[in-house]
CSV table of N, CA, C and O in Angstrom, one decimal:
chain,number,residue,atom,x,y,z
A,20,MET,N,20.3,-54.9,-11.3
A,20,MET,CA,21.6,-54.8,-11.9
A,20,MET,C,22.3,-53.6,-11.3
A,20,MET,O,21.7,-52.5,-11.3
A,21,PRO,N,23.5,-53.7,-10.9
A,21,PRO,CA,24.3,-52.6,-10.3
A,21,PRO,C,24.6,-51.6,-11.3
A,21,PRO,O,24.8,-51.9,-12.5
A,22,ARG,N,24.6,-50.3,-10.8
A,22,ARG,CA,25.0,-49.2,-11.7
A,22,ARG,C,26.5,-49.1,-11.8
A,22,ARG,O,27.2,-49.4,-10.9
A,23,SER,N,26.9,-48.6,-13.0
A,23,SER,CA,28.3,-48.4,-13.2
A,23,SER,C,28.7,-47.1,-12.5
A,23,SER,O,27.9,-46.3,-12.2
A,24,SER,N,30.0,-47.0,-12.2
A,24,SER,CA,30.4,-45.7,-11.5
A,24,SER,C,30.2,-44.5,-12.4
A,24,SER,O,30.0,-43.4,-11.9
A,25,GLY,N,30.2,-44.7,-13.7
A,25,GLY,CA,29.9,-43.5,-14.6
A,25,GLY,C,28.4,-43.1,-14.5
A,25,GLY,O,28.1,-41.9,-14.5
A,26,SER,N,27.5,-44.1,-14.4
A,26,SER,CA,26.1,-43.7,-14.2
A,26,SER,C,25.9,-43.1,-12.9
A,26,SER,O,25.1,-42.1,-12.8
A,27,LEU,N,26.5,-43.6,-11.9
A,27,LEU,CA,26.4,-43.0,-10.5
A,27,LEU,C,26.9,-41.6,-10.5
A,27,LEU,O,26.3,-40.7,-9.9
A,28,SER,N,28.0,-41.3,-11.2
A,28,SER,CA,28.6,-40.0,-11.2
A,28,SER,C,27.7,-39.0,-11.9
A,28,SER,O,27.5,-37.9,-11.5
A,29,ARG,N,27.1,-39.5,-13.1
A,29,ARG,CA,26.1,-38.6,-13.8
A,29,ARG,C,24.9,-38.3,-12.9
A,29,ARG,O,24.4,-37.2,-12.9
A,30,LEU,N,24.4,-39.3,-12.2
A,30,LEU,CA,23.3,-39.1,-11.4
A,30,LEU,C,23.6,-38.1,-10.3
A,30,LEU,O,22.8,-37.3,-10.0
A,31,LEU,N,24.7,-38.3,-9.6
A,31,LEU,CA,25.1,-37.3,-8.6
A,31,LEU,C,25.3,-35.9,-9.1
A,31,LEU,O,24.9,-34.9,-8.5
A,32,ALA,N,25.9,-35.8,-10.3
A,32,ALA,CA,26.1,-34.5,-10.9
A,32,ALA,C,24.8,-33.9,-11.3
A,32,ALA,O,24.5,-32.7,-11.0
A,33,THR,N,23.8,-34.6,-11.8
A,33,THR,CA,22.5,-34.1,-12.1
A,33,THR,C,21.8,-33.7,-10.9
A,33,THR,O,21.2,-32.6,-10.8
A,34,GLY,N,21.9,-34.4,-9.8
A,34,GLY,CA,21.3,-34.1,-8.5
A,34,GLY,C,21.9,-32.8,-8.0
A,34,GLY,O,21.1,-31.9,-7.5
A,35,ALA,N,23.2,-32.6,-8.1
A,35,ALA,CA,23.8,-31.4,-7.6
A,35,ALA,C,23.4,-30.2,-8.4
A,35,ALA,O,23.1,-29.1,-7.8
A,36,VAL,N,23.2,-30.3,-9.7
A,36,VAL,CA,22.8,-29.2,-10.5
A,36,VAL,C,21.3,-28.8,-10.1
A,36,VAL,O,21.0,-27.7,-10.0
A,37,LEU,N,20.5,-29.8,-10.0
A,37,LEU,CA,19.1,-29.6,-9.6
A,37,LEU,C,19.0,-28.9,-8.2
A,37,LEU,O,18.2,-28.0,-8.0
A,38,LEU,N,19.8,-29.3,-7.3
A,38,LEU,CA,19.8,-28.7,-6.0
A,38,LEU,C,20.3,-27.3,-6.1
A,38,LEU,O,19.7,-26.4,-5.4
A,39,ALA,N,21.3,-27.0,-6.9
A,39,ALA,CA,21.8,-25.6,-7.0
A,39,ALA,C,20.7,-24.8,-7.7
A,39,ALA,O,20.5,-23.6,-7.3
A,40,LEU,N,20.0,-25.3,-8.7
A,40,LEU,CA,18.9,-24.5,-9.3
A,40,LEU,C,17.8,-24.2,-8.4
A,40,LEU,O,17.2,-23.1,-8.3
A,41,THR,N,17.5,-25.2,-7.5
A,41,THR,CA,16.4,-25.0,-6.5
A,41,THR,C,16.8,-23.9,-5.5
A,41,THR,O,16.0,-23.1,-5.2
A,42,ALA,N,18.1,-23.9,-5.1
A,42,ALA,CA,18.6,-22.9,-4.1
A,42,ALA,C,18.5,-21.6,-4.8
A,42,ALA,O,18.1,-20.6,-4.1
A,43,CYS,N,18.8,-21.4,-6.0
A,43,CYS,CA,18.8,-20.1,-6.7
A,43,CYS,C,17.3,-19.6,-6.8
A,43,CYS,O,17.1,-18.4,-6.6
A,44,ALA,N,16.4,-20.5,-7.0
A,44,ALA,CA,15.0,-20.1,-7.2
A,44,ALA,C,14.4,-19.7,-5.8
A,44,ALA,O,13.5,-18.8,-5.8
A,45,LEU,N,15.0,-20.2,-4.7
A,45,LEU,CA,14.5,-19.8,-3.4
A,45,LEU,C,15.2,-18.6,-2.8
A,45,LEU,O,14.7,-18.1,-1.8
A,46,THR,N,16.3,-18.2,-3.4
A,46,THR,CA,17.0,-17.0,-2.9
A,46,THR,C,16.2,-15.8,-3.2
A,46,THR,O,15.9,-15.5,-4.4
A,47,PRO,N,16.0,-14.9,-2.2
A,47,PRO,CA,15.3,-13.7,-2.4
A,47,PRO,C,16.1,-12.8,-3.4
A,47,PRO,O,17.3,-12.7,-3.3
A,48,ARG,N,15.4,-12.1,-4.2
A,48,ARG,CA,16.0,-11.0,-5.1
A,48,ARG,C,15.3,-9.7,-4.6
A,48,ARG,O,14.2,-9.4,-5.1
A,49,PHE,N,16.0,-9.0,-3.7
A,49,PHE,CA,15.3,-7.8,-3.1
A,49,PHE,C,15.3,-6.7,-4.1
A,49,PHE,O,16.2,-6.4,-4.9
A,50,ALA,N,14.2,-5.9,-4.0
A,50,ALA,CA,14.0,-4.7,-4.7
A,50,ALA,C,13.4,-3.7,-3.7
A,50,ALA,O,13.0,-4.0,-2.7
A,51,ASN,N,13.6,-2.4,-4.1
A,51,ASN,CA,13.1,-1.3,-3.3
A,51,ASN,C,11.9,-0.6,-3.9
A,51,ASN,O,12.0,-0.3,-5.1
A,52,LEU,N,10.9,-0.3,-3.2
A,52,LEU,CA,9.8,0.5,-3.6
A,52,LEU,C,9.8,1.9,-2.9
A,52,LEU,O,9.7,1.9,-1.6
A,53,GLU,N,10.1,2.9,-3.6
A,53,GLU,CA,10.1,4.3,-2.9
A,53,GLU,C,8.7,4.9,-2.9
A,53,GLU,O,8.0,4.8,-3.9
A,54,ALA,N,8.4,5.5,-1.8
A,54,ALA,CA,7.1,6.1,-1.6
A,54,ALA,C,7.2,7.3,-0.8
A,54,ALA,O,8.2,7.5,0.0
A,55,ARG,N,6.2,8.2,-0.8
A,55,ARG,CA,6.1,9.3,0.0
A,55,ARG,C,4.7,9.3,0.6
A,55,ARG,O,3.7,9.2,-0.1
A,56,ILE,N,4.7,9.4,1.9
A,56,ILE,CA,3.4,9.4,2.6
A,56,ILE,C,3.0,10.9,2.7
A,56,ILE,O,3.8,11.7,3.3
A,57,VAL,N,1.9,11.3,2.2
A,57,VAL,CA,1.5,12.7,2.1
A,57,VAL,C,0.1,12.9,2.7
A,57,VAL,O,-0.7,12.0,2.8
A,58,SER,N,0.0,14.2,3.1
A,58,SER,CA,-1.3,14.6,3.7
A,58,SER,C,-1.6,16.0,3.1
A,58,SER,O,-0.7,16.7,2.7
A,59,ASP,N,-2.9,16.4,3.0
A,59,ASP,CA,-3.2,17.7,2.5
A,59,ASP,C,-2.9,18.8,3.5
A,59,ASP,O,-3.1,20.0,3.1
A,60,ARG,N,-2.5,18.4,4.7
A,60,ARG,CA,-2.1,19.4,5.7
A,60,ARG,C,-1.0,18.8,6.5
A,60,ARG,O,-0.8,17.6,6.5
A,61,PRO,N,-0.2,19.6,7.2
A,61,PRO,CA,0.9,19.0,8.0
A,61,PRO,C,0.4,18.0,9.0
A,61,PRO,O,-0.7,18.2,9.6
A,62,LEU,N,1.1,17.0,9.2
A,62,LEU,CA,0.7,15.9,10.1
A,62,LEU,C,1.0,16.3,11.5
A,62,LEU,O,2.2,16.7,11.8
A,63,ALA,N,0.1,16.3,12.4
A,63,ALA,CA,0.2,16.6,13.8
A,63,ALA,C,0.5,15.3,14.5
A,63,ALA,O,-0.5,14.6,14.9
A,64,LEU,N,1.7,14.9,14.7
A,64,LEU,CA,2.1,13.6,15.3
A,64,LEU,C,2.8,13.7,16.6
A,64,LEU,O,3.7,14.6,16.8
A,65,PRO,N,2.4,12.9,17.6
A,65,PRO,CA,3.2,12.8,18.8
A,65,PRO,C,4.6,12.2,18.5
A,65,PRO,O,4.8,11.5,17.5
A,66,ARG,N,5.6,12.4,19.4
A,66,ARG,CA,6.9,11.9,19.2
A,66,ARG,C,7.0,10.4,19.1
A,66,ARG,O,7.9,9.9,18.4
A,67,ASN,N,6.1,9.7,19.7
A,67,ASN,CA,6.1,8.2,19.6
A,67,ASN,C,5.3,7.6,18.5
A,67,ASN,O,5.0,6.4,18.5
A,68,ALA,N,4.9,8.4,17.5
A,68,ALA,CA,4.1,7.9,16.4
A,68,ALA,C,4.9,6.9,15.6
A,68,ALA,O,6.1,7.1,15.4
A,69,GLU,N,4.2,5.9,15.1
A,69,GLU,CA,4.9,4.9,14.2
A,69,GLU,C,4.1,4.8,12.9
A,69,GLU,O,2.8,4.7,12.9
A,70,LEU,N,4.8,4.8,11.8
A,70,LEU,CA,4.2,4.6,10.5
A,70,LEU,C,4.4,3.2,10.0
A,70,LEU,O,5.5,2.7,10.0
A,71,THR,N,3.3,2.5,9.6
A,71,THR,CA,3.5,1.2,9.0
A,71,THR,C,3.0,1.2,7.6
A,71,THR,O,1.9,1.7,7.3
A,72,VAL,N,3.9,0.8,6.7
A,72,VAL,CA,3.6,0.8,5.2
A,72,VAL,C,3.6,-0.7,4.8
A,72,VAL,O,4.4,-1.5,5.1
A,73,THR,N,2.5,-1.0,4.1
A,73,THR,CA,2.2,-2.4,3.7
A,73,THR,C,2.1,-2.5,2.2
A,73,THR,O,1.3,-1.8,1.6
A,74,LEU,N,2.8,-3.5,1.6
A,74,LEU,CA,2.6,-3.9,0.2
A,74,LEU,C,1.9,-5.2,0.2
A,74,LEU,O,2.4,-6.2,0.9
A,75,ARG,N,0.8,-5.3,-0.4
A,75,ARG,CA,0.0,-6.5,-0.5
A,75,ARG,C,-0.7,-6.7,-1.8
A,75,ARG,O,-0.7,-5.8,-2.6
A,76,THR,N,-1.1,-7.9,-2.0
A,76,THR,CA,-1.9,-8.2,-3.3
A,76,THR,C,-3.3,-7.8,-3.0
A,76,THR,O,-3.8,-7.7,-1.9
A,77,THR,N,-4.1,-7.7,-4.1
A,77,THR,CA,-5.5,-7.4,-3.9
A,77,THR,C,-6.2,-8.7,-3.8
A,77,THR,O,-7.4,-8.7,-3.5
A,78,ASP,N,-5.5,-9.8,-3.9
A,78,ASP,CA,-6.1,-11.2,-3.7
A,78,ASP,C,-6.0,-11.5,-2.3
A,78,ASP,O,-4.9,-11.6,-1.7
A,79,ALA,N,-7.1,-11.7,-1.6
A,79,ALA,CA,-7.1,-12.0,-0.2
A,79,ALA,C,-6.3,-13.2,0.2
A,79,ALA,O,-5.8,-13.3,1.3
A,80,LYS,N,-6.2,-14.2,-0.7
A,80,LYS,CA,-5.5,-15.4,-0.3
A,80,LYS,C,-4.0,-15.2,-0.2
A,80,LYS,O,-3.3,-15.8,0.6
A,81,ALA,N,-3.5,-14.4,-1.1
A,81,ALA,CA,-2.0,-14.2,-1.1
A,81,ALA,C,-1.5,-13.2,0.0
A,81,ALA,O,-0.5,-13.5,0.6
A,82,GLY,N,-2.2,-12.2,0.2
A,82,GLY,CA,-1.9,-11.3,1.4
A,82,GLY,C,-0.7,-10.4,1.2
A,82,GLY,O,-0.4,-9.9,0.2
A,83,THR,N,0.0,-10.2,2.4
A,83,THR,CA,1.1,-9.2,2.5
A,83,THR,C,2.3,-9.7,1.8
A,83,THR,O,2.8,-10.9,2.1
A,84,VAL,N,2.9,-8.9,1.0
A,84,VAL,CA,4.2,-9.2,0.4
A,84,VAL,C,5.4,-8.6,1.2
A,84,VAL,O,6.4,-9.2,1.4
A,85,ALA,N,5.2,-7.4,1.7
A,85,ALA,CA,6.2,-6.7,2.6
A,85,ALA,C,5.5,-5.7,3.5
A,85,ALA,O,4.5,-5.1,3.1
A,86,GLU,N,6.2,-5.4,4.6
A,86,GLU,CA,5.7,-4.5,5.5
A,86,GLU,C,6.9,-3.9,6.3
A,86,GLU,O,7.9,-4.6,6.6
A,87,ALA,N,6.9,-2.6,6.6
A,87,ALA,CA,7.9,-1.9,7.3
A,87,ALA,C,7.3,-0.9,8.2
A,87,ALA,O,6.3,-0.3,7.9
A,88,THR,N,8.0,-0.7,9.4
A,88,THR,CA,7.5,0.3,10.4
A,88,THR,C,8.6,1.4,10.5
A,88,THR,O,9.8,1.0,10.6
A,89,TYR,N,8.2,2.6,10.5
A,89,TYR,CA,9.1,3.8,10.6
A,89,TYR,C,8.8,4.6,11.8
A,89,TYR,O,7.6,4.7,12.2
A,90,THR,N,9.8,5.2,12.4
A,90,THR,CA,9.6,6.1,13.6
A,90,THR,C,10.3,7.5,13.2
A,90,THR,O,10.9,7.6,12.1
A,91,ARG,N,10.2,8.5,14.1
A,91,ARG,CA,10.8,9.8,13.9
A,91,ARG,C,10.3,10.3,12.5
A,91,ARG,O,11.0,10.6,11.6
A,92,LEU,N,9.0,10.6,12.5
A,92,LEU,CA,8.3,10.8,11.2
A,92,LEU,C,8.3,12.3,10.7
A,92,LEU,O,8.3,12.5,9.5
A,93,GLY,N,8.3,13.3,11.6
A,93,GLY,CA,8.2,14.6,11.1
A,93,GLY,C,6.8,15.0,10.7
A,93,GLY,O,5.8,14.2,10.9
A,94,SER,N,6.6,16.1,10.0
A,94,SER,CA,5.3,16.6,9.7
A,94,SER,C,4.8,16.3,8.3
A,94,SER,O,3.8,16.6,7.9
A,95,GLY,N,5.7,15.6,7.5
A,95,GLY,CA,5.4,15.2,6.2
A,95,GLY,C,5.8,16.2,5.1
A,95,GLY,O,6.1,17.3,5.4
A,96,PRO,N,5.9,15.7,3.9
A,96,PRO,CA,5.7,14.3,3.5
A,96,PRO,C,6.8,13.5,4.0
A,96,PRO,O,7.9,13.9,4.3
A,97,ILE,N,6.5,12.2,4.2
A,97,ILE,CA,7.4,11.2,4.8
A,97,ILE,C,7.9,10.3,3.8
A,97,ILE,O,7.2,9.5,3.2
A,98,PRO,N,9.2,10.4,3.5
A,98,PRO,CA,9.8,9.5,2.5
A,98,PRO,C,10.1,8.1,3.1
A,98,PRO,O,10.5,8.0,4.2
A,99,VAL,N,9.7,7.0,2.4
A,99,VAL,CA,10.0,5.7,2.8
A,99,VAL,C,10.5,4.8,1.7
A,99,VAL,O,10.3,5.1,0.5
A,100,VAL,N,11.3,3.8,2.0
A,100,VAL,CA,11.7,2.8,1.1
A,100,VAL,C,11.3,1.5,1.6
A,100,VAL,O,11.8,1.1,2.7
A,101,LEU,N,10.5,0.8,0.9
A,101,LEU,CA,10.0,-0.5,1.3
A,101,LEU,C,10.8,-1.6,0.5
A,101,LEU,O,10.7,-1.6,-0.7
A,102,ARG,N,11.4,-2.5,1.2
A,102,ARG,CA,12.2,-3.6,0.6
A,102,ARG,C,11.3,-4.8,0.5
A,102,ARG,O,10.7,-5.2,1.5
A,103,TYR,N,11.3,-5.4,-0.7
A,103,TYR,CA,10.4,-6.6,-0.9
A,103,TYR,C,11.2,-7.6,-1.8
A,103,TYR,O,12.2,-7.2,-2.5
A,104,ASP,N,10.7,-8.8,-1.8
A,104,ASP,CA,11.3,-9.9,-2.6
A,104,ASP,C,10.6,-9.8,-4.0
A,104,ASP,O,9.5,-10.1,-4.1
A,105,ASP,N,11.4,-9.4,-5.0
A,105,ASP,CA,10.9,-9.3,-6.4
A,105,ASP,C,10.4,-10.6,-6.9
A,105,ASP,O,9.6,-10.6,-7.8
A,106,ASN,N,10.9,-11.7,-6.4
A,106,ASN,CA,10.5,-13.0,-6.8
A,106,ASN,C,9.0,-13.3,-6.5
A,106,ASN,O,8.3,-14.1,-7.1
A,107,ALA,N,8.5,-12.5,-5.5
A,107,ALA,CA,7.1,-12.7,-5.0
A,107,ALA,C,6.1,-12.0,-5.9
A,107,ALA,O,4.9,-12.1,-5.8
A,108,ILE,N,6.6,-11.1,-6.8
A,108,ILE,CA,5.7,-10.3,-7.7
A,108,ILE,C,5.4,-11.1,-8.9
A,108,ILE,O,6.3,-11.5,-9.7
A,109,GLU,N,4.1,-11.3,-9.2
A,109,GLU,CA,3.6,-12.0,-10.4
A,109,GLU,C,3.0,-11.0,-11.3
A,109,GLU,O,2.2,-10.1,-10.9
A,110,GLY,N,3.3,-11.1,-12.6
A,110,GLY,CA,2.9,-10.1,-13.6
A,110,GLY,C,1.3,-10.0,-13.7
A,110,GLY,O,0.8,-8.9,-13.9
A,111,GLY,N,0.6,-11.0,-13.5
A,111,GLY,CA,-0.9,-10.9,-13.7
A,111,GLY,C,-1.6,-10.5,-12.4
A,111,GLY,O,-2.8,-10.3,-12.4
A,112,GLN,N,-0.8,-10.4,-11.3
A,112,GLN,CA,-1.4,-10.0,-10.0
A,112,GLN,C,-1.4,-8.5,-9.9
A,112,GLN,O,-0.7,-7.8,-10.5
A,113,ARG,N,-2.3,-8.0,-9.0
A,113,ARG,CA,-2.4,-6.5,-8.7
A,113,ARG,C,-1.9,-6.3,-7.3
A,113,ARG,O,-2.2,-7.1,-6.4
A,114,TYR,N,-1.1,-5.2,-7.1
A,114,TYR,CA,-0.5,-4.9,-5.8
A,114,TYR,C,-0.9,-3.5,-5.4
A,114,TYR,O,-1.0,-2.6,-6.3
A,115,VAL,N,-1.0,-3.3,-4.1
A,115,VAL,CA,-1.3,-2.0,-3.6
A,115,VAL,C,-0.5,-1.7,-2.4
A,115,VAL,O,0.0,-2.6,-1.7
A,116,LEU,N,-0.3,-0.4,-2.1
A,116,LEU,CA,0.5,0.1,-1.0
A,116,LEU,C,-0.5,0.9,-0.1
A,116,LEU,O,-1.3,1.7,-0.6
A,117,SER,N,-0.4,0.7,1.2
A,117,SER,CA,-1.2,1.4,2.1
A,117,SER,C,-0.3,1.8,3.3
A,117,SER,O,0.8,1.3,3.6
A,118,ALA,N,-0.8,2.8,4.1
A,118,ALA,CA,-0.1,3.3,5.2
A,118,ALA,C,-1.0,3.6,6.4
A,118,ALA,O,-2.2,3.9,6.2
A,119,ALA,N,-0.5,3.4,7.6
A,119,ALA,CA,-1.2,3.7,8.8
A,119,ALA,C,-0.3,4.3,9.8
A,119,ALA,O,0.9,3.8,9.9
A,120,ILE,N,-0.7,5.3,10.5
A,120,ILE,CA,0.1,5.9,11.6
A,120,ILE,C,-0.6,5.8,12.9
A,120,ILE,O,-1.8,6.1,13.0
A,121,ARG,N,0.1,5.2,13.9
A,121,ARG,CA,-0.4,4.9,15.2
A,121,ARG,C,0.5,5.5,16.3
A,121,ARG,O,1.7,5.7,16.1
A,122,ALA,N,-0.1,5.8,17.4
A,122,ALA,CA,0.6,6.2,18.6
A,122,ALA,C,-0.2,5.6,19.8
A,122,ALA,O,-1.4,5.7,19.9
A,123,ASP,N,0.6,5.0,20.7
A,123,ASP,CA,-0.1,4.4,21.9
A,123,ASP,C,-1.2,3.5,21.6
A,123,ASP,O,-2.2,3.5,22.3
A,124,GLY,N,-1.1,2.7,20.5
A,124,GLY,CA,-2.1,1.8,20.1
A,124,GLY,C,-3.3,2.3,19.4
A,124,GLY,O,-4.1,1.6,18.9
A,125,ARG,N,-3.3,3.7,19.2
A,125,ARG,CA,-4.4,4.3,18.6
A,125,ARG,C,-4.1,4.6,17.1
A,125,ARG,O,-3.0,5.2,16.8
A,126,LEU,N,-5.0,4.4,16.2
A,126,LEU,CA,-4.9,4.7,14.8
A,126,LEU,C,-5.1,6.2,14.7
A,126,LEU,O,-6.2,6.7,15.0
A,127,LEU,N,-4.1,7.0,14.1
A,127,LEU,CA,-4.3,8.4,14.0
A,127,LEU,C,-4.6,8.8,12.5
A,127,LEU,O,-5.4,9.7,12.3
A,128,TYR,N,-3.8,8.2,11.6
A,128,TYR,CA,-4.0,8.5,10.2
A,128,TYR,C,-4.0,7.1,9.4
A,128,TYR,O,-3.3,6.2,9.8
A,129,THR,N,-4.7,7.1,8.3
A,129,THR,CA,-4.7,5.9,7.5
A,129,THR,C,-4.9,6.3,6.0
A,129,THR,O,-5.4,7.4,5.7
A,130,SER,N,-4.5,5.4,5.1
A,130,SER,CA,-4.8,5.6,3.7
A,130,SER,C,-6.3,5.4,3.4
A,130,SER,O,-6.8,4.4,3.8
A,131,PRO,N,-7.0,6.4,2.8
A,131,PRO,CA,-8.4,6.2,2.5
A,131,PRO,C,-8.6,5.1,1.5
A,131,PRO,O,-9.6,4.3,1.6
A,132,ARG,N,-7.6,4.9,0.6
A,132,ARG,CA,-7.7,3.8,-0.4
A,132,ARG,C,-6.3,3.4,-0.7
A,132,ARG,O,-5.4,4.2,-0.8
A,133,PRO,N,-6.1,2.1,-0.8
A,133,PRO,CA,-4.7,1.6,-1.1
A,133,PRO,C,-4.3,2.1,-2.5
A,133,PRO,O,-5.2,2.3,-3.4
A,134,VAL,N,-3.1,2.3,-2.7
A,134,VAL,CA,-2.5,2.9,-4.0
A,134,VAL,C,-2.0,1.8,-4.8
A,134,VAL,O,-1.1,1.0,-4.4
A,135,PRO,N,-2.5,1.6,-6.1
A,135,PRO,CA,-1.9,0.5,-6.9
A,135,PRO,C,-0.4,0.8,-7.3
A,135,PRO,O,0.0,1.9,-7.5
A,136,VAL,N,0.4,-0.3,-7.3
A,136,VAL,CA,1.8,-0.2,-7.5
A,136,VAL,C,2.3,-1.4,-8.3
A,136,VAL,O,1.7,-2.4,-8.4
A,137,LEU,N,3.5,-1.3,-8.8
A,137,LEU,CA,4.4,-2.3,-9.4
A,137,LEU,C,4.0,-2.9,-10.7
A,137,LEU,O,4.8,-3.2,-11.5
A,138,THR,N,2.7,-3.2,-11.0
A,138,THR,CA,2.4,-3.9,-12.2
A,138,THR,C,1.4,-3.2,-13.0
A,138,THR,O,0.7,-2.3,-12.5
A,139,GLY,N,1.3,-3.5,-14.3
A,139,GLY,CA,0.4,-2.8,-15.2
A,139,GLY,C,0.6,-1.4,-15.3
A,139,GLY,O,1.8,-0.9,-15.3
A,140,GLU,N,-0.4,-0.6,-15.4
A,140,GLU,CA,-0.3,0.9,-15.5
A,140,GLU,C,0.2,1.5,-14.2
A,140,GLU,O,0.7,2.6,-14.3
A,141,ALA,N,0.2,0.8,-13.1
A,141,ALA,CA,0.7,1.3,-11.9
A,141,ALA,C,2.2,1.2,-11.8
A,141,ALA,O,2.8,1.7,-10.8
A,142,ALA,N,2.9,0.6,-12.7
A,142,ALA,CA,4.3,0.4,-12.7
A,142,ALA,C,5.0,1.7,-13.3
A,142,ALA,O,5.4,1.7,-14.4
A,143,THR,N,5.1,2.7,-12.4
A,143,THR,CA,5.7,4.0,-12.8
A,143,THR,C,7.0,4.2,-12.1
A,143,THR,O,7.1,3.8,-10.9
A,144,PRO,N,7.9,4.9,-12.7
A,144,PRO,CA,9.2,5.1,-12.0
A,144,PRO,C,9.0,6.3,-11.0
A,144,PRO,O,8.1,7.1,-11.1
A,145,GLY,N,9.9,6.3,-10.0
A,145,GLY,CA,9.9,7.4,-9.0
A,145,GLY,C,9.0,7.0,-7.9
A,145,GLY,O,8.3,6.0,-7.9
A,146,PRO,N,9.1,7.8,-6.8
A,146,PRO,CA,8.3,7.6,-5.6
A,146,PRO,C,6.8,7.6,-5.9
A,146,PRO,O,6.3,8.4,-6.6
A,147,VAL,N,6.1,6.7,-5.2
A,147,VAL,CA,4.7,6.6,-5.3
A,147,VAL,C,4.1,7.5,-4.1
A,147,VAL,O,4.7,7.4,-3.0
A,148,GLU,N,3.1,8.3,-4.4
A,148,GLU,CA,2.5,9.1,-3.3
A,148,GLU,C,1.4,8.3,-2.7
A,148,GLU,O,0.4,7.9,-3.4
A,149,VAL,N,1.4,8.2,-1.4
A,149,VAL,CA,0.4,7.5,-0.6
A,149,VAL,C,-0.3,8.5,0.3
A,149,VAL,O,0.3,8.9,1.3
A,150,PRO,N,-1.5,8.9,0.0
A,150,PRO,CA,-2.2,9.9,0.8
A,150,PRO,C,-2.7,9.2,2.1
A,150,PRO,O,-3.1,8.1,2.1
A,151,VAL,N,-2.6,10.0,3.2
A,151,VAL,CA,-3.2,9.6,4.5
A,151,VAL,C,-4.2,10.7,4.9
A,151,VAL,O,-4.0,11.9,4.7
A,152,LYS,N,-5.2,10.3,5.7
A,152,LYS,CA,-6.2,11.2,6.2
A,152,LYS,C,-6.3,10.9,7.7
A,152,LYS,O,-6.1,9.7,8.2
A,153,PRO,N,-6.7,11.9,8.5
A,153,PRO,CA,-6.8,11.7,9.9
A,153,PRO,C,-8.1,10.8,10.2
A,153,PRO,O,-9.0,10.8,9.4
A,154,VAL,N,-8.0,10.0,11.2
A,154,VAL,CA,-9.1,9.1,11.6
A,154,VAL,C,-10.1,9.9,12.4
A,154,VAL,O,-9.7,10.6,13.4
A,155,SER,N,-11.3,9.8,12.1
A,155,SER,CA,-12.4,10.5,12.9
A,155,SER,C,-12.5,9.8,14.2
A,155,SER,O,-12.5,8.6,14.4
A,156,ARG,N,-12.7,10.7,15.2
A,156,ARG,CA,-12.9,10.2,16.6
A,156,ARG,C,-14.4,10.4,16.9
A,156,ARG,O,-14.9,11.5,16.7
A,157,PRO,N,-15.0,9.4,17.5
A,157,PRO,CA,-16.4,9.5,17.9
A,157,PRO,C,-16.6,10.5,19.0
A,157,PRO,O,-15.8,10.8,19.8
């Protein structure tokens, strides 16, 4: 039985609304995570050193949420702002922030332990401090 033009109009309108809602759900809602990369002593870094800061879940399946690389680092503490999609953050999930400093492909400093952030007791205002330690050379 053919549809009336009123039924077709309602169907098209419903489809348009669903499409718009889907587009809204897929649109990133960016947020910033402020952090400071700190060391117990001044960082001795070559001019070409690069800092990579990674926000990831503790769940191996989900992996990296955001990552950024910084140059012109100075001797520390190094302030960073990591931009991430807030839609990717789930309340029951745990998130950690880690840092690594490299030059010429060599790892110079790294976070001894990832720092919990964003959810639960780790959801604190202000910059998060991420300690780094020099990597031992054999």
